[in-house]
CSV table of C-alpha atoms in Angstrom, one decimal:
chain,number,residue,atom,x,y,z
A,1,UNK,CA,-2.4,30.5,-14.9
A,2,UNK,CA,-0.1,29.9,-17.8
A,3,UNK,CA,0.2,33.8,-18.4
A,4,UNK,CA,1.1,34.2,-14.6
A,5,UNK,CA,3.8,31.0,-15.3
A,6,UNK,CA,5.3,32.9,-18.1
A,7,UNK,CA,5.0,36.2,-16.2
A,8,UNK,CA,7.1,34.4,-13.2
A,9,UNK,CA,9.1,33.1,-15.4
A,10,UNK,CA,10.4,36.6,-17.4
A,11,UNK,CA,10.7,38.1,-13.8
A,12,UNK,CA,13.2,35.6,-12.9
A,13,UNK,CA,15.5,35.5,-16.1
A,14,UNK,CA,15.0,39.6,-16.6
A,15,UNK,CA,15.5,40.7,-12.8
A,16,UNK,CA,19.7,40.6,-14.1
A,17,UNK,CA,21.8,41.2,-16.8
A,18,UNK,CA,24.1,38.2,-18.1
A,19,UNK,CA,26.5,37.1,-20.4
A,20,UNK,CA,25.4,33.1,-21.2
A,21,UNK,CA,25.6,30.3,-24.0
A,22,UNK,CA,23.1,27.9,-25.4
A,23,UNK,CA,22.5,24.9,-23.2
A,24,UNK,CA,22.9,22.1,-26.3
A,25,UNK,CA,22.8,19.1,-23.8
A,26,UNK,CA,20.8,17.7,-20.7
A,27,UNK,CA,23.4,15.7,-18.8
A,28,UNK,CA,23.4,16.6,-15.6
A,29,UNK,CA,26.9,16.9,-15.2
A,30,UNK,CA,27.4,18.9,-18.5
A,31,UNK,CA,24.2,21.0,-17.5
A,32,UNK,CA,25.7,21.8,-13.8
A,33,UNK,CA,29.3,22.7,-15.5
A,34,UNK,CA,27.4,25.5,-17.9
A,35,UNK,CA,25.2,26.4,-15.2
A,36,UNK,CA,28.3,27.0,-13.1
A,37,UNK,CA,29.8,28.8,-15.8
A,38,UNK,CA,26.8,31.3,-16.6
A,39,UNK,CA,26.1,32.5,-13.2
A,40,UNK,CA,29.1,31.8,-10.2
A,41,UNK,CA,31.4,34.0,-10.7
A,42,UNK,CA,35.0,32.2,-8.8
A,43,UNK,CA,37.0,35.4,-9.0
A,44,UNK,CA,36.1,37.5,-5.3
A,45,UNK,CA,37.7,40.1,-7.4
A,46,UNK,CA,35.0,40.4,-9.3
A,47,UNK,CA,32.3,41.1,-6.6
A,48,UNK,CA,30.7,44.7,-5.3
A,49,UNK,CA,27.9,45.8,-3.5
A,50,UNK,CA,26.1,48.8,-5.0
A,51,UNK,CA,23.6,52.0,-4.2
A,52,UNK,CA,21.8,53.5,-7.4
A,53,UNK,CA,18.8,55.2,-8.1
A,54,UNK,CA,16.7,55.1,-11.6
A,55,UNK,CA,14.1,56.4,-13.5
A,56,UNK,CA,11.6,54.5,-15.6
A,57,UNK,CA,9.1,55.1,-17.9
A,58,UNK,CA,6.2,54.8,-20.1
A,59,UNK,CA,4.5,57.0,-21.6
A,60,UNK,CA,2.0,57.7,-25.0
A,61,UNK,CA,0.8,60.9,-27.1
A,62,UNK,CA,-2.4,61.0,-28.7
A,63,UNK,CA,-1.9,64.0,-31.8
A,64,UNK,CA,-3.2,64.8,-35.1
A,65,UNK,CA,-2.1,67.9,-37.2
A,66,UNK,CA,-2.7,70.6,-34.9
A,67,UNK,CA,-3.6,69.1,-31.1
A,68,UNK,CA,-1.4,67.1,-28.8
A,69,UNK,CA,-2.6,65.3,-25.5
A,70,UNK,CA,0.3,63.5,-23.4
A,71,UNK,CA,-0.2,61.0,-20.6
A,72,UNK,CA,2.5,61.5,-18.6
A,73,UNK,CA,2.7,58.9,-15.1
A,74,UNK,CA,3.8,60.0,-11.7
A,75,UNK,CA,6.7,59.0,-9.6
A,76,UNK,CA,8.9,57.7,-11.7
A,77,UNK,CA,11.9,57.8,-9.7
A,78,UNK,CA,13.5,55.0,-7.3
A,79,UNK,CA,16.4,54.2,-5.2
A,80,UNK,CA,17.7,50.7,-4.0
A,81,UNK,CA,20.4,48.6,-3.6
A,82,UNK,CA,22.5,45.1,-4.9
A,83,UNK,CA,25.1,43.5,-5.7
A,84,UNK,CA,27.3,42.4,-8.9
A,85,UNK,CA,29.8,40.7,-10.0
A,86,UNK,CA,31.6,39.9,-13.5
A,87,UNK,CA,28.7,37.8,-14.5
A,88,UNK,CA,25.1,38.8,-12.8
A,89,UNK,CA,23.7,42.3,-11.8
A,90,UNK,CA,20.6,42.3,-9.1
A,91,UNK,CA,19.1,45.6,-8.2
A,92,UNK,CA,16.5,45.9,-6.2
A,93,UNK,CA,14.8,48.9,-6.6
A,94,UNK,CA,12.3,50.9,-4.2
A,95,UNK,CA,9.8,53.5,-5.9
A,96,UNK,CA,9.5,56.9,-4.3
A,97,UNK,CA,6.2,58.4,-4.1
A,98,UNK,CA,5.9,61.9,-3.2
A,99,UNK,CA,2.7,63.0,-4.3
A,100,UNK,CA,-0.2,60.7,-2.4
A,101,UNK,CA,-3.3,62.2,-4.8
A,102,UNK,CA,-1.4,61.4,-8.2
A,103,UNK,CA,-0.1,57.8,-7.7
A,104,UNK,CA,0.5,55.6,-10.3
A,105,UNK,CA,0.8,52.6,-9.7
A,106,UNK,CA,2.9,50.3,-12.0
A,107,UNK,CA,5.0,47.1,-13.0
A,108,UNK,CA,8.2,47.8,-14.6
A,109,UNK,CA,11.2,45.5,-15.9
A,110,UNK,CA,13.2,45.7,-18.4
A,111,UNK,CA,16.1,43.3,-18.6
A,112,UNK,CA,19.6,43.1,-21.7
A,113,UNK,CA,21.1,39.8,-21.9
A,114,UNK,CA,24.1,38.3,-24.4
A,115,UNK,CA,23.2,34.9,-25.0
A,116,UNK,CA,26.1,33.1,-27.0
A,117,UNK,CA,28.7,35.5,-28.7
A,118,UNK,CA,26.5,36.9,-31.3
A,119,UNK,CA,23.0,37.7,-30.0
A,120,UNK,CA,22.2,40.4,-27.9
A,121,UNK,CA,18.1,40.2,-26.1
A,122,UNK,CA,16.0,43.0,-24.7
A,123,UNK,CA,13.0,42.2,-23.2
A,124,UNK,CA,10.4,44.6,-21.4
A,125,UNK,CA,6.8,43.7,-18.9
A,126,UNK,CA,4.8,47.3,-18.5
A,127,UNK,CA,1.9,47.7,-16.4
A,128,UNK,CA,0.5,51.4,-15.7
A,129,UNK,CA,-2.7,52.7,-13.8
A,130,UNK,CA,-2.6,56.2,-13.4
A,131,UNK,CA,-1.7,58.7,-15.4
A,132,UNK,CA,-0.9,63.0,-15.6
A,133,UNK,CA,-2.9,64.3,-18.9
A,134,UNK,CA,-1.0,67.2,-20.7
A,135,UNK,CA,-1.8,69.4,-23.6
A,136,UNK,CA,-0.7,71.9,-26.5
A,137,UNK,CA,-4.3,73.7,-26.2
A,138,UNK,CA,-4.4,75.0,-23.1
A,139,UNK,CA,-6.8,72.9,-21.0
A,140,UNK,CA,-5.7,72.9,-17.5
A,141,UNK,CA,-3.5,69.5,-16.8
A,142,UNK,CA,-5.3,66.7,-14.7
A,143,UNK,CA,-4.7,63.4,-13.1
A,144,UNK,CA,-6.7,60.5,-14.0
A,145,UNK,CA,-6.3,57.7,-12.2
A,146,UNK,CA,-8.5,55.5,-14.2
A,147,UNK,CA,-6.0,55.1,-16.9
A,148,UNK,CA,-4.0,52.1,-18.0
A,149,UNK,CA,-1.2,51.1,-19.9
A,150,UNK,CA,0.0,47.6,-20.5
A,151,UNK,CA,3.2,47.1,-23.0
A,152,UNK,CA,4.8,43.8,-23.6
A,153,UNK,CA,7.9,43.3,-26.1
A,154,UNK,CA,11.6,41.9,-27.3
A,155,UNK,CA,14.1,42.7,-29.3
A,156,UNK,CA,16.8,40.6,-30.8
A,157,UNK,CA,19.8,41.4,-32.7
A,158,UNK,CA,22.2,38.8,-34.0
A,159,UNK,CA,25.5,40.1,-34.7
A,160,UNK,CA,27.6,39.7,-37.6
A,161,UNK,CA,30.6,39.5,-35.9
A,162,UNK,CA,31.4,38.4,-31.9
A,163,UNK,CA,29.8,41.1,-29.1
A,164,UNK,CA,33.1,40.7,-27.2
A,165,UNK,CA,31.3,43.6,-24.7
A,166,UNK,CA,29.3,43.1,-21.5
A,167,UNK,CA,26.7,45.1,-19.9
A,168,UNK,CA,26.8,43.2,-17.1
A,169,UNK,CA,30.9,43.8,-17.0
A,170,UNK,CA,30.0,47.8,-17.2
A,171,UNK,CA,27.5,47.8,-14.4
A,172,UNK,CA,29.6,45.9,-12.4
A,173,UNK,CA,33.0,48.2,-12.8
A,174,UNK,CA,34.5,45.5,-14.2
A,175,UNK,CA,36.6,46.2,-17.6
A,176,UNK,CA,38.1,44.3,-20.1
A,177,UNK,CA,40.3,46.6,-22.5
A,178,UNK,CA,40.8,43.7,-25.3
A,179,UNK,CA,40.3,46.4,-27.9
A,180,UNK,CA,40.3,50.3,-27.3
A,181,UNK,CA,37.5,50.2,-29.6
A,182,UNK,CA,34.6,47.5,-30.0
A,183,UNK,CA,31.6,48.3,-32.6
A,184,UNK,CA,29.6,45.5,-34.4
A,185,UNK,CA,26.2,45.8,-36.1
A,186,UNK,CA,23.4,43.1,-37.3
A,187,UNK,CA,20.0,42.4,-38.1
A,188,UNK,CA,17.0,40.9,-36.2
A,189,UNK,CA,13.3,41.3,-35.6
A,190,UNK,CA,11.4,42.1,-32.6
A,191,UNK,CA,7.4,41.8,-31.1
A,192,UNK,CA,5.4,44.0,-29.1
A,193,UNK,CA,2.3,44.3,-27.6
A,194,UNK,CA,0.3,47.4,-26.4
A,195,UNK,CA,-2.5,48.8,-25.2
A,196,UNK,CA,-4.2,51.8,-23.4
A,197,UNK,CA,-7.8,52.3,-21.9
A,198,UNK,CA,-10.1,54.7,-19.6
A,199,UNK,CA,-13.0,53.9,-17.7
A,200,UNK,CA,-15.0,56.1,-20.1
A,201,UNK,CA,-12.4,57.5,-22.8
A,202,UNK,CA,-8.8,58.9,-22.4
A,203,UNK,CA,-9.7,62.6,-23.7
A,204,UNK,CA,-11.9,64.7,-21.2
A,205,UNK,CA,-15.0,66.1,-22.6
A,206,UNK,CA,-13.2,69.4,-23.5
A,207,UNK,CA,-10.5,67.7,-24.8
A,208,UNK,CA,-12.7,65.5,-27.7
A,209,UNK,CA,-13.5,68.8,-28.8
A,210,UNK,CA,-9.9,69.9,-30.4
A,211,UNK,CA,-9.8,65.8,-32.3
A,212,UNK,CA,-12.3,64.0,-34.8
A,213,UNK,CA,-14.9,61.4,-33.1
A,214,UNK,CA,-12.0,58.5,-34.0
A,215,UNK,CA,-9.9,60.0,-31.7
A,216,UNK,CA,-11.8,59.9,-28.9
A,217,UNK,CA,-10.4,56.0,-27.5
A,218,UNK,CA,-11.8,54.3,-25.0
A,219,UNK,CA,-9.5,51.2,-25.7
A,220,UNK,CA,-7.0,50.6,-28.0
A,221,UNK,CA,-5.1,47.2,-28.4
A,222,UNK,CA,-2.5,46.3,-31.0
A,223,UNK,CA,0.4,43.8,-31.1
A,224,UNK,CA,2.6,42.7,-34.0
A,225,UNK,CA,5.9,41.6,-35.3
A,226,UNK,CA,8.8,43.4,-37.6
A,227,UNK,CA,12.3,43.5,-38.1
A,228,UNK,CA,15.2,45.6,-36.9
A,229,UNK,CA,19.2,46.3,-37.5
A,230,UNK,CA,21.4,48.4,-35.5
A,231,UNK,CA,24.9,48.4,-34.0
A,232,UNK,CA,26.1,48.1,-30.4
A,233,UNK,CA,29.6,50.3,-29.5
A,234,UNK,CA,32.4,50.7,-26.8
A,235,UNK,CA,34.9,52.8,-26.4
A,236,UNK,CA,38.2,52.0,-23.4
A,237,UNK,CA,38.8,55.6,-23.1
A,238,UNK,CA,41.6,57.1,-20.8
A,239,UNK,CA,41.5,57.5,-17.2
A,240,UNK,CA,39.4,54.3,-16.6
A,241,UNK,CA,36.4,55.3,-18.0
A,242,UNK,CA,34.3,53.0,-20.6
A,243,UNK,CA,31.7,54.7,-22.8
A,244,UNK,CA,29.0,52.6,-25.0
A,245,UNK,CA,26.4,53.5,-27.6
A,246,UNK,CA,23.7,51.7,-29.3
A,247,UNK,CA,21.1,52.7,-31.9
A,248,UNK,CA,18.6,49.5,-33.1
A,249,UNK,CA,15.7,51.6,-35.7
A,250,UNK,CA,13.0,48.9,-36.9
A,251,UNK,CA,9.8,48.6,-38.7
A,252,UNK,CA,6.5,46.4,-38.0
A,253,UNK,CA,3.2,45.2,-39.3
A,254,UNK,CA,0.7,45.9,-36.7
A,255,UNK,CA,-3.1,44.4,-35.8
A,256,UNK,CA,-4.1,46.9,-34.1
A,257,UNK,CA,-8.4,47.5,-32.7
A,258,UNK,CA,-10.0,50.8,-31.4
A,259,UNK,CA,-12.5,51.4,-29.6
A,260,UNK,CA,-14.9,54.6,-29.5
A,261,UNK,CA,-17.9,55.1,-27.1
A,262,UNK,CA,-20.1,54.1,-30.1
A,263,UNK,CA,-18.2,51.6,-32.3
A,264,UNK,CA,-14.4,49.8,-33.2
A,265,UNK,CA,-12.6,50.3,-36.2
A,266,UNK,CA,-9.4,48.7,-37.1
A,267,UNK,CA,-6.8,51.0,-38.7
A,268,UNK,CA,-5.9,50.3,-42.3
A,269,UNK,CA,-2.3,51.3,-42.0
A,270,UNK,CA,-0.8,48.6,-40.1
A,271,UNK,CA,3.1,49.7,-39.9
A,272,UNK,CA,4.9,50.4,-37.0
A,273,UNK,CA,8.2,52.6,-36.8
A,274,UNK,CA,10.6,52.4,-33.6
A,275,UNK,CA,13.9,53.2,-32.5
A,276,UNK,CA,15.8,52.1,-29.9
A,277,UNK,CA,18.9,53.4,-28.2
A,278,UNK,CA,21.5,53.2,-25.2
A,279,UNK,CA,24.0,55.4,-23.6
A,280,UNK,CA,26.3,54.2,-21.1
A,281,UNK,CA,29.0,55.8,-19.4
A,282,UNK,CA,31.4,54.2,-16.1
A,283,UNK,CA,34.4,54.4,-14.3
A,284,UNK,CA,36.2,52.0,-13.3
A,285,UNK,CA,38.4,52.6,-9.9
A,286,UNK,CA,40.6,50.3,-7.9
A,287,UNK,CA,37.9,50.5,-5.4
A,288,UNK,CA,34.7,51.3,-6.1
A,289,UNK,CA,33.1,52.2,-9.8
A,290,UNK,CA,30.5,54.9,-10.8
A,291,UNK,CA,28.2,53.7,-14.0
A,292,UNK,CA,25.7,55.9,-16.0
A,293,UNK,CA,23.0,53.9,-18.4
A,294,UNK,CA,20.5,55.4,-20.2
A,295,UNK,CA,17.8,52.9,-22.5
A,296,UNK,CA,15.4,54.7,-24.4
A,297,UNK,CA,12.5,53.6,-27.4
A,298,UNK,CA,10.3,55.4,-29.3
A,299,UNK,CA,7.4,54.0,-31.1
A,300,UNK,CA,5.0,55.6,-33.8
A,301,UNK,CA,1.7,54.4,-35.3
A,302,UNK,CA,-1.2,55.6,-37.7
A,303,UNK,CA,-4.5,55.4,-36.1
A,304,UNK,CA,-6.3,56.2,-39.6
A,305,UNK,CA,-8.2,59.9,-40.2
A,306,UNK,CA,-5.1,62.0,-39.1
A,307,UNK,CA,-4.5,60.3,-35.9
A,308,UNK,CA,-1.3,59.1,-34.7
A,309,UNK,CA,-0.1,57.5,-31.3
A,310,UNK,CA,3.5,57.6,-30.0
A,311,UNK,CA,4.7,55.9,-26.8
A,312,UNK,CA,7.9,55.7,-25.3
A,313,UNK,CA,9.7,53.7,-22.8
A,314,UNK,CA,12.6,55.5,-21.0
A,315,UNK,CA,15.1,54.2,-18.1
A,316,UNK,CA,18.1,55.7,-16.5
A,317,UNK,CA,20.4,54.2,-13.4
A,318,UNK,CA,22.9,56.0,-11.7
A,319,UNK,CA,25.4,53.2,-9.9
A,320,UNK,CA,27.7,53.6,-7.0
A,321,UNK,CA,29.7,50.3,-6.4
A,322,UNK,CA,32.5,49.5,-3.8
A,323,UNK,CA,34.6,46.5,-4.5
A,324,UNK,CA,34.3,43.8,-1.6
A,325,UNK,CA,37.9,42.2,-2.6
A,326,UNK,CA,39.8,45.9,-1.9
A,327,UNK,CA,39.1,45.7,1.5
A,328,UNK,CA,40.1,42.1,1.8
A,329,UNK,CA,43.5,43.3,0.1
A,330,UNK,CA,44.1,45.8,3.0
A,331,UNK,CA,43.4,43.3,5.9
């Protein structure tokens, strides 16, 4: 029950993107005044409704020297609708399932907030079943449904100097050219969690063959802490458009626990490289606004006796908004 409470509440402070502060005091009145500030946005101006479609994400790679086996999951791709404003973002999104025999089935958010003026969150919940199995050695690719993922993780990032740039401002078409040019870097640390099973193990029977006996996994768990520095960019460019980039590399110390058909092992090497980074690209009209966001991480680990795993996680929105307040403007 307390996992599903914290689960519940992740869901309801990552299902948007906002730019907040601290809440430093309980009075009711003062709590109400911030509360007001952080999420009612007074300005109709600032308000859109919005059609987008996305892809998300995760995926892993089992590989030593000379043999590679991907798990790859199926319908990725979505469409849906919301609504934004200078403030909040909610999407709701609607996953599109064309293939019936190769579902997976899956939980995905992933959420960016500001909090303050110097500390930028990223926080992702991950839950896979089903998964596409591809290889470098020629074994015919197959679905196994049986296969789960579950990845759990933050990132934080405080800034050495004030993020005067919103994410939130971007999606919602909204644009605020105090500099042409707004770039500020910082360090921070971040946790993850993840894990992978199969009913029996992930390789097929064929595919042990091309690995050692270590790298045949029926389970593997790991989770673990680190630290991380980066720097997050904008660019008011001409014509209305706004362009962003951010690149956040970081390192970790890693428990991590496998399990083969006929014993566990922990892995001696317990580091953990990543690398996180974001591409953005919107333009702002006088009635409507098109935005392009791209979030991708990459994560590498030593399994001991020439094994390594990689996963990535991987999401990309394309955002049509139309202004509510033009159309009041014409009236």
């Amino acid at each position: 029950m307390r996992f599903i409470f914290f689960l519940f509440t992740i869901l309801f402070f990552g299902s948007f993107s906002m730019q907040s502060q601290i809440l430093k005091d309980v009075d009711s009145t003062k709590v109400y005044k911030v509360v007001d500030s952080l999420f009612i946005d007074r300005d109709l101006e600032n308000y859109s409704v919005r059609l987008f479609s996305n892809y998300k994400v995760k995926r892993f790679t089992l590989r030593d020297d000379d043999s590679k086996t991907r798990f790859i999951p199926s319908n990725p791709f979505g469409i849906g609708v919301g609504f934004a404003s200078r403030k909040i973002v909610v999407d709701i999104a609607f996953n599109l399932k064309n293939n019936k025999d190769r579902i997976t089935n899956k939980f995905d958010m992933q959420g960016t907030t500001i909090i303050g003026k110097n500390h930028f969150v990223n926080f992702y919940v991950q839950t896979y079943k089903g998964y596409n199995v591809k290889n470098n050695y020629n074994e015919p690719t197959i679905f196994r449904g049986d296969i789960k993922s579950a990845t759990v993780g933050f990132n934080y990032l405080f800034t050495l100097s004030e993020i005067e740039f919103s994410y939130a401002m971007l999606k919602a078409g909204v644009s605020k050219r105090n500099k042409n040019v707004h770039i500020t870097g910082g360090l921070g640390t971040f946790a993850v969690f993840d894990y992978f099973s199969g009913d029996e193990t992930i390789l097929s029977d064929e595919g042990a063959l091309f690995y050692n006996e270590q790298a045949n996994i029926k389970r593997y768990s790991s989770h673990g802490i680190g630290v991380l520095a980066g720097f997050i960019s904008a660019f008011m460019l001409p014509k209305n458009l706004i362009a962003s980039f951010n690149v956040m590399p970081g390192i970790a110390v890693m428990n991590k626990r496998v399990t083969i058909p006929d014993d566990t092992y922990r892995p001696s090497n317990p580091m953990l490289y990543k690398i996180d980074y974001t591409a953005a690209l919107a333009y702002n009209a006088e009635r409507y606004y098109v935005s392009l966001i791209y979030n991708g991480s990459a994560y590498s680990t030593s399994l001991d006796f020439d094994n390594k795993q990689l996963f990535s996680l991987s999401k990309a929105k394309l955002a049509f908004g139309y202004k509510l307040w033009a159309k009041k403007k014409n009236k």
